[in-house]
């Protein structure tokens, strides 16, 4: 199991719930995650910009999504009969 967390003093705050009871002893392997500079983050974003540009079905897909979002089905009523 791999879980991310943040170190605060002598405490590691887990960023997701894990299914372990309180008080159980565990072993933790610590790996640091490199913090990217603003330019590195921008370069990563630029590398994915336009990734969908050559998808011929993209307009059709988004048109269908738009129709589903705006198609009001009405409120379901309880039948008392």
mmCIF file with all atom_site columns, C-alpha atoms in Angstrom:
data_model
loop_
_atom_site.group_PDB
_atom_site.id
_atom_site.type_symbol
_atom_site.label_atom_id
_atom_site.label_alt_id
_atom_site.label_comp_id
_atom_site.label_asym_id
_atom_site.label_entity_id
_atom_site.label_seq_id
_atom_site.pdbx_PDB_ins_code
_atom_site.Cartn_x
_atom_site.Cartn_y
_atom_site.Cartn_z
_atom_site.occupancy
_atom_site.B_iso_or_equiv
_atom_site.pdbx_formal_charge
_atom_site.auth_seq_id
_atom_site.auth_comp_id
_atom_site.auth_asym_id
_atom_site.auth_atom_id
_atom_site.pdbx_PDB_model_num
ATOM 1  C CA . UNK A 1 1  ? 0.000   0.000  0.000   1.00 0.00 ? 1  UNK A CA 1
ATOM 2  C CA . UNK A 1 2  ? 1.298   3.441  -0.889  1.00 0.00 ? 2  UNK A CA 1
ATOM 3  C CA . UNK A 1 3  ? -0.182  6.519  0.769   1.00 0.00 ? 3  UNK A CA 1
ATOM 4  C CA . UNK A 1 4  ? 0.885   10.139 0.433   1.00 0.00 ? 4  UNK A CA 1
ATOM 5  C CA . UNK A 1 5  ? 1.287   12.353 3.450   1.00 0.00 ? 5  UNK A CA 1
ATOM 6  C CA . UNK A 1 6  ? 2.706   15.642 4.725   1.00 0.00 ? 6  UNK A CA 1
ATOM 7  C CA . UNK A 1 7  ? 5.269   15.896 7.519   1.00 0.00 ? 7  UNK A CA 1
ATOM 8  C CA . UNK A 1 8  ? 4.422   18.394 10.248  1.00 0.00 ? 8  UNK A CA 1
ATOM 9  C CA . UNK A 1 9  ? 7.018   18.311 13.005  1.00 0.00 ? 9  UNK A CA 1
ATOM 10 C CA . UNK A 1 10 ? 7.181   14.692 14.203  1.00 0.00 ? 10 UNK A CA 1
ATOM 11 C CA . UNK A 1 11 ? 3.776   13.866 12.729  1.00 0.00 ? 11 UNK A CA 1
ATOM 12 C CA . UNK A 1 12 ? 3.018   12.592 9.225   1.00 0.00 ? 12 UNK A CA 1
ATOM 13 C CA . UNK A 1 13 ? -0.489  13.590 8.158   1.00 0.00 ? 13 UNK A CA 1
ATOM 14 C CA . UNK A 1 14 ? -1.935  11.085 5.680   1.00 0.00 ? 14 UNK A CA 1
ATOM 15 C CA . UNK A 1 15 ? -3.747  12.568 2.686   1.00 0.00 ? 15 UNK A CA 1
ATOM 16 C CA . UNK A 1 16 ? -6.212  9.682  2.400   1.00 0.00 ? 16 UNK A CA 1
ATOM 17 C CA . UNK A 1 17 ? -7.971  7.273  4.729   1.00 0.00 ? 17 UNK A CA 1
ATOM 18 C CA . UNK A 1 18 ? -6.461  3.853  5.303   1.00 0.00 ? 18 UNK A CA 1
ATOM 19 C CA . UNK A 1 19 ? -8.272  0.847  6.696   1.00 0.00 ? 19 UNK A CA 1
ATOM 20 C CA . UNK A 1 20 ? -6.188  0.229  9.807   1.00 0.00 ? 20 UNK A CA 1
ATOM 21 C CA . UNK A 1 21 ? -7.318  0.451  13.428  1.00 0.00 ? 21 UNK A CA 1
ATOM 22 C CA . UNK A 1 22 ? -5.799  3.124  15.662  1.00 0.00 ? 22 UNK A CA 1
ATOM 23 C CA . UNK A 1 23 ? -2.799  1.921  17.628  1.00 0.00 ? 23 UNK A CA 1
ATOM 24 C CA . UNK A 1 24 ? -1.595  -0.641 15.089  1.00 0.00 ? 24 UNK A CA 1
ATOM 25 C CA . UNK A 1 25 ? 2.166   -0.586 14.537  1.00 0.00 ? 25 UNK A CA 1
ATOM 26 C CA . UNK A 1 26 ? 3.315   0.096  10.975  1.00 0.00 ? 26 UNK A CA 1
ATOM 27 C CA . UNK A 1 27 ? 6.589   0.657  9.147   1.00 0.00 ? 27 UNK A CA 1
ATOM 28 C CA . UNK A 1 28 ? 6.925   3.768  7.017   1.00 0.00 ? 28 UNK A CA 1
ATOM 29 C CA . UNK A 1 29 ? 9.256   4.128  4.034   1.00 0.00 ? 29 UNK A CA 1
ATOM 30 C CA . UNK A 1 30 ? 9.996   7.800  3.399   1.00 0.00 ? 30 UNK A CA 1
ATOM 31 C CA . UNK A 1 31 ? 10.526  9.115  -0.129  1.00 0.00 ? 31 UNK A CA 1
ATOM 32 C CA . UNK A 1 32 ? 10.621  12.816 -0.842  1.00 0.00 ? 32 UNK A CA 1
ATOM 33 C CA . UNK A 1 33 ? 8.664   14.202 -3.765  1.00 0.00 ? 33 UNK A CA 1
ATOM 34 C CA . UNK A 1 34 ? 10.583  16.837 -5.718  1.00 0.00 ? 34 UNK A CA 1
ATOM 35 C CA . UNK A 1 35 ? 8.902   20.231 -5.838  1.00 0.00 ? 35 UNK A CA 1
ATOM 36 C CA . UNK A 1 36 ? 8.807   21.527 -9.390  1.00 0.00 ? 36 UNK A CA 1
ATOM 37 C CA . UNK A 1 37 ? 9.604   25.134 -10.145 1.00 0.00 ? 37 UNK A CA 1
ATOM 38 C CA . UNK A 1 38 ? 7.033   27.289 -11.902 1.00 0.00 ? 38 UNK A CA 1
ATOM 39 C CA . UNK A 1 39 ? 8.858   26.967 -15.223 1.00 0.00 ? 39 UNK A CA 1
ATOM 40 C CA . UNK A 1 40 ? 9.012   23.155 -14.893 1.00 0.00 ? 40 UNK A CA 1
ATOM 41 C CA . UNK A 1 41 ? 5.274   23.009 -14.159 1.00 0.00 ? 41 UNK A CA 1
ATOM 42 C CA . UNK A 1 42 ? 4.534   25.267 -17.147 1.00 0.00 ? 42 UNK A CA 1
ATOM 43 C CA . UNK A 1 43 ? 6.688   23.074 -19.401 1.00 0.00 ? 43 UNK A CA 1
ATOM 44 C CA . UNK A 1 44 ? 4.727   20.000 -18.308 1.00 0.00 ? 44 UNK A CA 1
ATOM 45 C CA . UNK A 1 45 ? 1.456   21.779 -19.064 1.00 0.00 ? 45 UNK A CA 1
ATOM 46 C CA . UNK A 1 46 ? 2.697   22.930 -22.473 1.00 0.00 ? 46 UNK A CA 1
ATOM 47 C CA . UNK A 1 47 ? 3.617   19.357 -23.339 1.00 0.00 ? 47 UNK A CA 1
ATOM 48 C CA . UNK A 1 48 ? -0.032  18.263 -22.992 1.00 0.00 ? 48 UNK A CA 1
ATOM 49 C CA . UNK A 1 49 ? -1.695  21.306 -24.607 1.00 0.00 ? 49 UNK A CA 1
ATOM 50 C CA . UNK A 1 50 ? -3.291  20.274 -27.866 1.00 0.00 ? 50 UNK A CA 1
ATOM 51 C CA . UNK A 1 51 ? -3.233  16.568 -27.067 1.00 0.00 ? 51 UNK A CA 1
ATOM 52 C CA . UNK A 1 52 ? -6.817  16.246 -28.355 1.00 0.00 ? 52 UNK A CA 1
ATOM 53 C CA . UNK A 1 53 ? -6.405  18.381 -31.478 1.00 0.00 ? 53 UNK A CA 1
ATOM 54 C CA . UNK A 1 54 ? -6.398  15.458 -33.940 1.00 0.00 ? 54 UNK A CA 1
ATOM 55 C CA . UNK A 1 55 ? -9.401  13.616 -32.491 1.00 0.00 ? 55 UNK A CA 1
ATOM 56 C CA . UNK A 1 56 ? -12.074 13.517 -35.243 1.00 0.00 ? 56 UNK A CA 1
ATOM 57 C CA . UNK A 1 57 ? -14.867 12.471 -32.851 1.00 0.00 ? 57 UNK A CA 1
ATOM 58 C CA . UNK A 1 58 ? -14.192 15.171 -30.261 1.00 0.00 ? 58 UNK A CA 1
ATOM 59 C CA . UNK A 1 59 ? -16.905 17.591 -31.464 1.00 0.00 ? 59 UNK A CA 1
ATOM 60 C CA . UNK A 1 60 ? -19.443 14.772 -31.512 1.00 0.00 ? 60 UNK A CA 1
ATOM 61 C CA . UNK A 1 61 ? -18.464 13.631 -28.006 1.00 0.00 ? 61 UNK A CA 1
ATOM 62 C CA . UNK A 1 62 ? -18.740 17.118 -26.494 1.00 0.00 ? 62 UNK A CA 1
ATOM 63 C CA . UNK A 1 63 ? -22.006 17.760 -28.342 1.00 0.00 ? 63 UNK A CA 1
ATOM 64 C CA . UNK A 1 64 ? -23.487 14.613 -26.775 1.00 0.00 ? 64 UNK A CA 1
ATOM 65 C CA . UNK A 1 65 ? -22.238 15.642 -23.328 1.00 0.00 ? 65 UNK A CA 1
ATOM 66 C CA . UNK A 1 66 ? -23.809 19.094 -23.780 1.00 0.00 ? 66 UNK A CA 1
ATOM 67 C CA . UNK A 1 67 ? -27.150 17.558 -24.790 1.00 0.00 ? 67 UNK A CA 1
ATOM 68 C CA . UNK A 1 68 ? -27.169 15.278 -21.743 1.00 0.00 ? 68 UNK A CA 1
ATOM 69 C CA . UNK A 1 69 ? -26.335 18.170 -19.416 1.00 0.00 ? 69 UNK A CA 1
ATOM 70 C CA . UNK A 1 70 ? -29.173 20.333 -20.728 1.00 0.00 ? 70 UNK A CA 1
ATOM 71 C CA . UNK A 1 71 ? -31.817 17.654 -21.105 1.00 0.00 ? 71 UNK A CA 1
ATOM 72 C CA . UNK A 1 72 ? -34.073 18.241 -18.072 1.00 0.00 ? 72 UNK A CA 1
ATOM 73 C CA . UNK A 1 73 ? -35.796 15.014 -17.103 1.00 0.00 ? 73 UNK A CA 1
ATOM 74 C CA . UNK A 1 74 ? -38.142 16.599 -14.614 1.00 0.00 ? 74 UNK A CA 1
ATOM 75 C CA . UNK A 1 75 ? -38.476 15.851 -10.967 1.00 0.00 ? 75 UNK A CA 1
ATOM 76 C CA . UNK A 1 76 ? -39.462 12.310 -10.029 1.00 0.00 ? 76 UNK A CA 1
ATOM 77 C CA . UNK A 1 77 ? -42.751 12.269 -8.169  1.00 0.00 ? 77 UNK A CA 1
ATOM 78 C CA . UNK A 1 78 ? -43.844 9.706  -5.631  1.00 0.00 ? 78 UNK A CA 1
ATOM 79 C CA . UNK A 1 79 ? -46.954 7.799  -6.666  1.00 0.00 ? 79 UNK A CA 1
ATOM 80 C CA . UNK A 1 80 ? -49.399 7.591  -3.716  1.00 0.00 ? 80 UNK A CA 1
ATOM 81 C CA . UNK A 1 81 ? -51.873 5.209  -5.383  1.00 0.00 ? 81 UNK A CA 1
#
